[in-house]
Short mmCIF file of C-alpha atoms in Angstrom, two decimals:
data_model
loop_
_atom_site.label_atom_id
_atom_site.label_comp_id
_atom_site.label_asym_id
_atom_site.label_seq_id
_atom_site.Cartn_x
_atom_site.Cartn_y
_atom_site.Cartn_z
CA UNK A 1 0.33 0.09 -0.11
CA UNK A 2 1.11 3.23 -1.16
CA UNK A 3 1.56 6.19 1.61
CA UNK A 4 -1.02 8.28 -0.04
CA UNK A 5 -3.64 5.65 0.52
CA UNK A 6 -2.66 4.85 3.65
CA UNK A 7 -3.38 8.54 4.43
CA UNK A 8 -6.21 8.46 3.02
CA UNK A 9 -7.72 5.73 5.14
CA UNK A 10 -6.52 7.58 8.20
CA UNK A 11 -7.89 10.93 7.14
CA UNK A 12 -11.42 9.05 6.44
CA UNK A 13 -12.34 8.42 9.89
CA UNK A 14 -11.58 4.90 10.13
CA UNK A 15 -11.66 2.72 13.64
CA UNK A 16 -8.72 3.18 16.11
CA UNK A 17 -7.65 -0.42 15.20
CA UNK A 18 -7.57 -0.45 12.00
CA UNK A 19 -5.62 2.62 11.71
CA UNK A 20 -3.08 0.63 14.80
CA UNK A 21 -2.87 -2.45 12.10
CA UNK A 22 -2.20 0.05 9.06
CA UNK A 23 0.50 2.21 10.63
CA UNK A 24 2.21 -0.81 12.17
CA UNK A 25 2.39 -3.04 9.04
CA UNK A 26 3.68 0.71 7.10
CA UNK A 27 6.23 0.87 9.46
CA UNK A 28 7.07 -2.52 9.20
CA UNK A 29 7.95 -1.86 5.37
CA UNK A 30 10.00 0.53 6.01
CA UNK A 31 11.92 -0.86 8.38
CA UNK A 32 13.09 -3.95 5.76
CA UNK A 33 13.95 -1.59 3.38
CA UNK A 34 15.96 0.35 5.40
CA UNK A 35 19.75 0.72 4.46
CA UNK A 36 22.06 0.09 7.73
CA UNK A 37 24.62 3.22 8.51
CA UNK A 38 28.04 2.93 8.72
CA UNK A 39 29.30 3.67 12.45
CA UNK A 40 31.61 7.16 11.81
CA UNK A 41 35.32 6.47 11.98
CA UNK A 42 36.97 6.96 14.82
CA UNK A 43 38.64 10.33 15.22
CA UNK A 44 42.46 10.74 17.28
CA UNK A 45 42.20 12.05 20.19
CA UNK A 46 43.62 16.08 19.40
CA UNK A 47 46.88 16.26 21.38
CA UNK A 48 45.62 18.61 24.16
CA UNK A 49 44.29 15.84 26.26
CA UNK A 50 47.23 13.59 26.38
CA UNK A 51 48.53 12.62 29.19
CA UNK A 52 52.16 14.82 30.18
CA UNK A 53 53.30 11.22 30.95
CA UNK A 54 53.71 10.14 27.55
CA UNK A 55 51.84 6.79 26.49
CA UNK A 56 50.47 7.01 29.86
CA UNK A 57 46.54 7.99 29.56
CA UNK A 58 44.33 9.10 32.27
CA UNK A 59 40.99 7.30 32.83
CA UNK A 60 39.32 9.83 33.70
CA UNK A 61 40.03 11.64 30.47
CA UNK A 62 39.94 8.49 28.33
CA UNK A 63 37.87 9.41 25.36
CA UNK A 64 39.48 12.64 25.37
CA UNK A 65 35.83 14.09 25.79
CA UNK A 66 36.65 16.30 28.41
CA UNK A 67 34.19 14.67 30.75
CA UNK A 68 36.12 13.30 33.69
CA UNK A 69 34.82 9.57 34.54
CA UNK A 70 34.55 9.22 38.26
CA UNK A 71 33.48 6.40 40.54
CA UNK A 72 30.88 8.10 42.15
CA UNK A 73 29.29 9.46 39.01
CA UNK A 74 28.62 7.22 35.69
CA UNK A 75 26.00 4.81 34.18
CA UNK A 76 26.91 1.24 33.33
CA UNK A 77 27.25 2.70 29.92
CA UNK A 78 30.24 4.37 30.31
CA UNK A 79 33.01 1.98 29.92
CA UNK A 80 36.01 4.60 30.12
CA UNK A 81 36.18 3.17 33.89
CA UNK A 82 37.75 -0.62 32.95
CA UNK A 83 38.24 -1.58 36.81
CA UNK A 84 36.30 -4.23 38.19
CA UNK A 85 33.45 -3.81 40.47
CA UNK A 86 32.38 -5.08 43.77
CA UNK A 87 28.41 -5.83 42.43
CA UNK A 88 27.32 -6.37 46.24
CA UNK A 89 28.80 -4.02 48.24
CA UNK A 90 27.89 -1.69 44.98
CA UNK A 91 23.60 -2.88 45.43
CA UNK A 92 24.44 -2.76 49.18
CA UNK A 93 25.97 1.11 49.15
CA UNK A 94 24.29 2.38 46.15
CA UNK A 95 27.05 3.19 44.08
CA UNK A 96 29.89 1.96 42.34
CA UNK A 97 32.81 1.11 44.08
CA UNK A 98 36.67 -0.79 42.71
CA UNK A 99 37.57 -3.88 43.40
CA UNK A 100 40.80 -3.56 44.90
CA UNK A 101 43.28 -5.93 43.67
CA UNK A 102 46.50 -6.67 46.11
CA UNK A 103 48.75 -7.24 43.32
CA UNK A 104 48.38 -3.24 42.97
CA UNK A 105 49.25 -2.52 46.45
CA UNK A 106 52.50 -0.73 46.32
CA UNK A 107 54.93 -1.44 49.60
CA UNK A 108 59.00 -0.21 50.13
CA UNK A 109 61.70 -0.90 52.70
CA UNK A 110 64.97 0.85 53.20
CA UNK A 111 67.52 -0.38 55.77
CA UNK A 112 68.73 3.76 55.82
CA UNK A 113 71.92 3.91 58.35
CA UNK A 114 71.19 0.99 61.23
CA UNK A 115 72.47 -2.07 61.29
CA UNK A 116 69.43 -4.10 60.83
CA UNK A 117 66.17 -3.10 58.94
CA UNK A 118 63.14 -3.41 62.25
CA UNK A 119 60.43 -2.24 59.87
CA UNK A 120 57.88 -5.13 58.59
CA UNK A 121 54.83 -4.45 56.79
CA UNK A 122 52.36 -6.90 55.30
CA UNK A 123 49.31 -6.72 52.82
CA UNK A 124 46.18 -9.65 53.51
CA UNK A 125 43.53 -10.65 52.04
CA UNK A 126 41.06 -12.19 55.13
CA UNK A 127 37.88 -12.87 54.18
CA UNK A 128 36.31 -12.07 51.17
CA UNK A 129 35.59 -8.86 51.81
CA UNK A 130 37.83 -7.47 54.56
CA UNK A 131 41.59 -6.89 53.23
CA UNK A 132 44.78 -6.16 55.75
CA UNK A 133 47.57 -3.95 55.50
CA UNK A 134 50.08 -2.80 58.09
CA UNK A 135 53.05 -1.43 59.03
CA UNK A 136 54.95 -1.82 62.33
CA UNK A 137 58.58 -0.48 63.01
CA UNK A 138 60.17 -2.88 65.98
CA UNK A 139 62.82 -1.13 68.50
CA UNK A 140 64.85 -3.04 70.72
CA UNK A 141 65.47 -5.37 68.35
CA UNK A 142 63.16 -7.16 65.88
CA UNK A 143 61.44 -9.07 67.57
CA UNK A 144 58.27 -7.79 68.78
CA UNK A 145 57.93 -6.69 65.44
CA UNK A 146 57.83 -9.76 64.03
CA UNK A 147 55.71 -11.22 66.32
CA UNK A 148 53.13 -9.08 65.48
CA UNK A 149 53.80 -9.40 61.30
CA UNK A 150 53.18 -13.44 62.06
CA UNK A 151 50.40 -13.46 64.33
CA UNK A 152 48.12 -10.77 63.95
CA UNK A 153 46.33 -10.94 61.24
CA UNK A 154 45.54 -14.78 62.29
CA UNK A 155 44.37 -12.77 65.60
CA UNK A 156 42.18 -10.36 63.34
CA UNK A 157 40.64 -13.25 61.24
CA UNK A 158 40.00 -15.09 64.40
CA UNK A 159 38.27 -12.31 65.48
CA UNK A 160 35.87 -11.30 63.10
CA UNK A 161 33.07 -14.02 62.94
CA UNK A 162 32.52 -13.52 66.97
CA UNK A 163 32.36 -8.84 66.27
CA UNK A 164 31.55 -7.31 63.36
CA UNK A 165 32.16 -3.63 64.19
CA UNK A 166 35.82 -3.69 62.36
CA UNK A 167 37.56 -0.98 65.37
CA UNK A 168 36.59 -3.65 68.45
CA UNK A 169 38.30 -6.28 66.54
CA UNK A 170 41.68 -4.32 65.76
CA UNK A 171 41.50 -2.85 69.89
CA UNK A 172 40.99 -6.25 71.09
CA UNK A 173 43.67 -7.78 68.52
CA UNK A 174 45.86 -5.60 69.99
CA UNK A 175 45.67 -6.65 73.46
CA UNK A 176 45.21 -10.12 72.64
CA UNK A 177 48.93 -9.62 70.41
CA UNK A 178 50.49 -7.93 73.28
CA UNK A 179 49.38 -10.26 76.02
CA UNK A 180 50.61 -13.19 73.27
CA UNK A 181 53.77 -11.34 73.03
CA UNK A 182 54.74 -11.26 76.45
CA UNK A 183 53.63 -14.99 77.36
CA UNK A 184 56.58 -15.71 74.16
CA UNK A 185 59.10 -13.73 76.35
CA UNK A 186 58.91 -14.74 79.79
CA UNK A 187 58.99 -18.49 78.46
CA UNK A 188 62.01 -16.96 76.31
CA UNK A 189 65.77 -17.45 77.37
CA UNK A 190 66.57 -14.59 75.58
CA UNK A 191 66.37 -11.40 78.32
CA UNK A 192 66.14 -8.92 75.68
CA UNK A 193 62.82 -9.33 74.32
CA UNK A 194 61.57 -7.83 77.47
CA UNK A 195 62.89 -4.67 75.84
CA UNK A 196 61.91 -5.25 72.27
CA UNK A 197 58.83 -3.29 71.38
CA UNK A 198 56.79 -1.70 68.35
CA UNK A 199 54.87 0.47 66.71
CA UNK A 200 51.61 -1.23 65.01
CA UNK A 201 49.47 0.52 62.26
CA UNK A 202 46.52 -1.27 61.03
CA UNK A 203 44.14 -0.74 58.41
CA UNK A 204 40.83 -2.81 58.10
CA UNK A 205 39.06 -2.50 54.32
CA UNK A 206 35.58 -4.01 54.09
CA UNK A 207 33.40 -3.90 50.79
CA UNK A 208 36.29 -1.58 49.50
CA UNK A 209 35.00 1.09 51.41
CA UNK A 210 34.57 0.95 55.14
CA UNK A 211 38.27 2.02 56.54
CA UNK A 212 39.41 1.15 60.19
CA UNK A 213 42.63 2.23 61.05
CA UNK A 214 44.07 1.17 64.20
CA UNK A 215 47.27 2.61 65.72
CA UNK A 216 49.75 2.71 68.47
CA UNK A 217 53.30 4.68 68.31
CA UNK A 218 54.51 7.37 65.61
CA UNK A 219 53.41 4.73 62.83
CA UNK A 220 51.01 6.95 60.85
CA UNK A 221 47.93 6.69 58.22
CA UNK A 222 46.89 9.49 55.99
CA UNK A 223 44.17 9.28 53.15
CA UNK A 224 44.81 11.36 50.14
CA UNK A 225 40.99 13.01 50.19
CA UNK A 226 41.09 15.75 46.64
CA UNK A 227 44.98 15.70 46.79
CA UNK A 228 45.12 16.49 50.88
CA UNK A 229 46.46 14.76 53.29
CA UNK A 230 43.65 13.67 55.65
CA UNK A 231 45.46 12.10 58.65
CA UNK A 232 44.31 8.57 59.99
CA UNK A 233 46.83 8.46 63.02
CA UNK A 234 47.68 10.42 65.97
CA UNK A 235 51.35 9.92 67.43
CA UNK A 236 51.77 8.27 70.70
CA UNK A 237 53.97 10.82 72.40
CA UNK A 238 55.03 12.07 75.67
CA UNK A 239 54.38 15.35 74.42
CA UNK A 240 50.94 14.75 74.37
CA UNK A 241 48.65 16.52 77.39
CA UNK A 242 46.81 12.89 77.56
CA UNK A 243 49.68 10.85 77.51
CA UNK A 244 52.08 12.29 79.91
CA UNK A 245 49.24 12.64 82.57
CA UNK A 246 48.82 8.81 82.40
CA UNK A 247 52.58 7.85 82.38
CA UNK A 248 52.68 10.09 85.47
CA UNK A 249 49.81 8.47 87.11
CA UNK A 250 50.79 5.29 86.45
CA UNK A 251 54.48 6.56 88.60
CA UNK A 252 56.40 6.86 85.15
CA UNK A 253 58.34 9.91 84.34
CA UNK A 254 59.17 11.72 80.92
CA UNK A 255 62.91 12.91 80.48
CA UNK A 256 64.33 14.57 77.74
CA UNK A 257 67.53 14.08 75.91
CA UNK A 258 70.32 16.51 74.80
CA UNK A 259 67.93 17.15 71.45
CA UNK A 260 65.23 17.61 73.43
CA UNK A 261 63.09 14.69 72.74
CA UNK A 262 61.06 13.54 75.74
CA UNK A 263 61.27 9.93 76.74
CA UNK A 264 59.25 7.89 79.06
CA UNK A 265 61.46 6.89 81.71
CA UNK A 266 64.74 7.82 79.72
CA UNK A 267 64.05 5.59 77.40
CA UNK A 268 61.01 5.31 74.91
CA UNK A 269 60.07 7.83 72.90
CA UNK A 270 56.53 6.86 72.55
CA UNK A 271 53.55 5.44 75.31
CA UNK A 272 52.22 3.56 73.45
CA UNK A 273 53.64 0.06 71.93
CA UNK A 274 52.88 -3.54 71.45
CA UNK A 275 55.89 -5.08 73.69
CA UNK A 276 58.02 -3.36 75.94
CA UNK A 277 57.21 -5.21 78.77
CA UNK A 278 58.95 -3.60 81.34
CA UNK A 279 57.57 0.15 81.01
CA UNK A 280 53.80 -1.71 81.03
CA UNK A 281 53.98 -0.73 85.06
CA UNK A 282 54.89 2.37 83.50
CA UNK A 283 51.98 3.57 81.64
CA UNK A 284 53.50 2.17 78.46
CA UNK A 285 49.64 0.53 76.76
CA UNK A 286 48.70 -1.31 73.51
CA UNK A 287 45.66 0.00 73.54
CA UNK A 288 45.11 1.14 70.55
CA UNK A 289 43.08 4.66 69.38
CA UNK A 290 41.10 3.91 66.50
CA UNK A 291 39.18 5.81 63.27
CA UNK A 292 36.77 4.87 60.66
CA UNK A 293 36.12 6.68 58.28
CA UNK A 294 33.66 5.63 54.78
CA UNK A 295 35.58 6.20 51.44
CA UNK A 296 34.93 7.94 48.81
CA UNK A 297 36.41 6.84 45.38
CA UNK A 298 35.84 10.36 43.54
CA UNK A 299 37.77 11.64 45.48
CA UNK A 300 40.11 9.48 47.59
CA UNK A 301 43.33 8.86 45.74
CA UNK A 302 45.18 6.68 48.30
CA UNK A 303 46.16 5.72 51.53
CA UNK A 304 49.82 5.15 52.68
CA UNK A 305 51.10 3.39 55.99
CA UNK A 306 54.73 5.31 57.45
CA UNK A 307 56.97 4.37 59.99
CA UNK A 308 58.68 7.10 61.72
CA UNK A 309 61.38 6.81 59.35
CA UNK A 310 59.37 8.58 56.82
CA UNK A 311 57.38 11.22 59.65
CA UNK A 312 60.79 12.79 60.71
CA UNK A 313 62.00 13.74 57.75
CA UNK A 314 58.72 14.27 55.01
CA UNK A 315 55.27 15.84 56.20
CA UNK A 316 51.58 15.00 55.08
CA UNK A 317 51.23 17.07 52.34
CA UNK A 318 54.89 16.09 50.85
CA UNK A 319 53.55 12.77 50.76
CA UNK A 320 50.64 12.81 49.50
CA UNK A 321 52.35 15.25 46.49
CA UNK A 322 55.33 13.21 45.81
CA UNK A 323 52.42 9.94 45.76
CA UNK A 324 50.27 11.81 43.40
CA UNK A 325 53.27 12.22 40.61
CA UNK A 326 53.57 8.45 40.60
CA UNK A 327 52.34 5.87 37.73
CA UNK A 328 51.50 3.07 40.22
CA UNK A 329 51.27 2.33 43.97
CA UNK A 330 54.71 0.71 43.54
CA UNK A 331 56.36 3.24 42.37
CA UNK A 332 54.68 5.57 44.85
CA UNK A 333 56.04 3.59 47.55
CA UNK A 334 60.18 3.46 46.85
CA UNK A 335 59.64 6.91 45.73
CA UNK A 336 58.44 7.85 49.52
CA UNK A 337 61.07 5.75 51.24
CA UNK A 338 63.86 6.99 48.99
CA UNK A 339 62.58 11.19 49.60
CA UNK A 340 62.78 10.49 52.89
CA UNK A 341 67.08 9.27 52.69
CA UNK A 342 67.53 11.97 50.63
CA UNK A 343 66.34 13.86 53.58
CA UNK A 344 68.57 12.50 55.72
CA UNK A 345 66.59 10.21 57.66
CA UNK A 346 69.01 7.35 59.17
CA UNK A 347 66.06 5.52 60.69
CA UNK A 348 64.74 2.44 58.71
CA UNK A 349 61.41 3.92 56.57
CA UNK A 350 58.87 1.69 54.90
CA UNK A 351 55.84 2.89 52.82
CA UNK A 352 52.53 1.09 51.86
CA UNK A 353 50.15 2.91 49.49
CA UNK A 354 46.94 1.39 48.47
CA UNK A 355 45.35 3.02 45.63
CA UNK A 356 41.26 4.38 45.61
CA UNK A 357 39.15 4.72 43.15
CA UNK A 358 40.58 8.73 42.64
CA UNK A 359 43.64 7.47 41.41
CA UNK A 360 46.19 9.38 39.67
CA UNK A 361 43.48 12.38 39.40
CA UNK A 362 44.85 14.75 41.63
CA UNK A 363 48.61 15.85 40.38
CA UNK A 364 50.52 19.17 41.25
CA UNK A 365 52.55 19.99 38.42
CA UNK A 366 53.72 22.91 41.22
CA UNK A 367 55.58 20.83 43.94
CA UNK A 368 57.39 22.83 46.85
CA UNK A 369 59.63 21.29 49.46
CA UNK A 370 60.70 22.53 52.22
CA UNK A 371 64.72 22.16 53.34
CA UNK A 372 63.77 24.30 56.43
CA UNK A 373 63.79 21.91 58.99
CA UNK A 374 64.68 22.03 62.71
CA UNK A 375 66.93 18.52 63.49
CA UNK A 376 66.74 19.63 66.87
CA UNK A 377 62.87 19.53 67.25
CA UNK A 378 60.77 16.01 67.47
CA UNK A 379 60.68 15.76 64.02
CA UNK A 380 56.95 14.93 64.01
CA UNK A 381 55.15 17.04 61.16
CA UNK A 382 51.73 17.41 60.31
#
């Protein structure tokens, strides 16, 4: 039937059902005669959209459109982010959550000018939905750091089925590990274990979005959000009023060394640690301070755990800037530890870098490092 005939029937006021049949018939005939239209040839990306790192391409403008593809604002039709998604947590929280592979986590440790490296670090998948990252900075020998490195993950894993709150899990794990090390040291013939201790900073990541950090001592955890550092830990030093009061209340005292650094009973530069059994009666405890935070993968670039060999020489913003210039977390961990060596640290330096959704998004082309550092200070930078 011609188009003119079809329009005549419609104008003649035929029944509504008849109109639908005729129109449907005409549309099907036209669809069969329609010739497929070839897809447009892809246009090369203009030079102004290419990454400044040579052939490396940023997934935040992977197609050169100028439209950022971020983890908190893209649809299922947008394939510019080629990383896997954690489906159950994404459904649970109502936003896409990237799956973190442990192979992407960066780790590095340098001995510095010490006789041995007493730092330890660990990365592990405890369950299908819980990842664990940790750094330990031993002192008085590596015994306490080795003990934490060997047993902390198993202790946390044993507690997870019994307790849903991750802050409680980490607090109980720190206390149990300290108690177990005490038993181990008193049963050992090696008397040096009684004066061995370690800092501990442990982070648990559940469902790719719930981050909980626990810490004792002066190792640190920093979250980089929108290119700026967010401190997740606070150093436990005798300079803190609350910590100093606890030490004095328990019968301990604070003494300053020749550099003006305060020490518990003239021996320990921190007020909380795992081990240091000879100072337990003086108020040195193993109970950690904890912090919980919900990740925003469109804004959060990475988590970095560092020991004091880095913290004494490189401030938090410098760490963020250095990591943001790196191509991958492994390179970033090495850059951060080497930077501390270049700045003059003599201590062991260890870093763990955990990438999140905004990895590579916040690059600062103008980085200024301050070399006017007072080595007579405590060395603890914000």
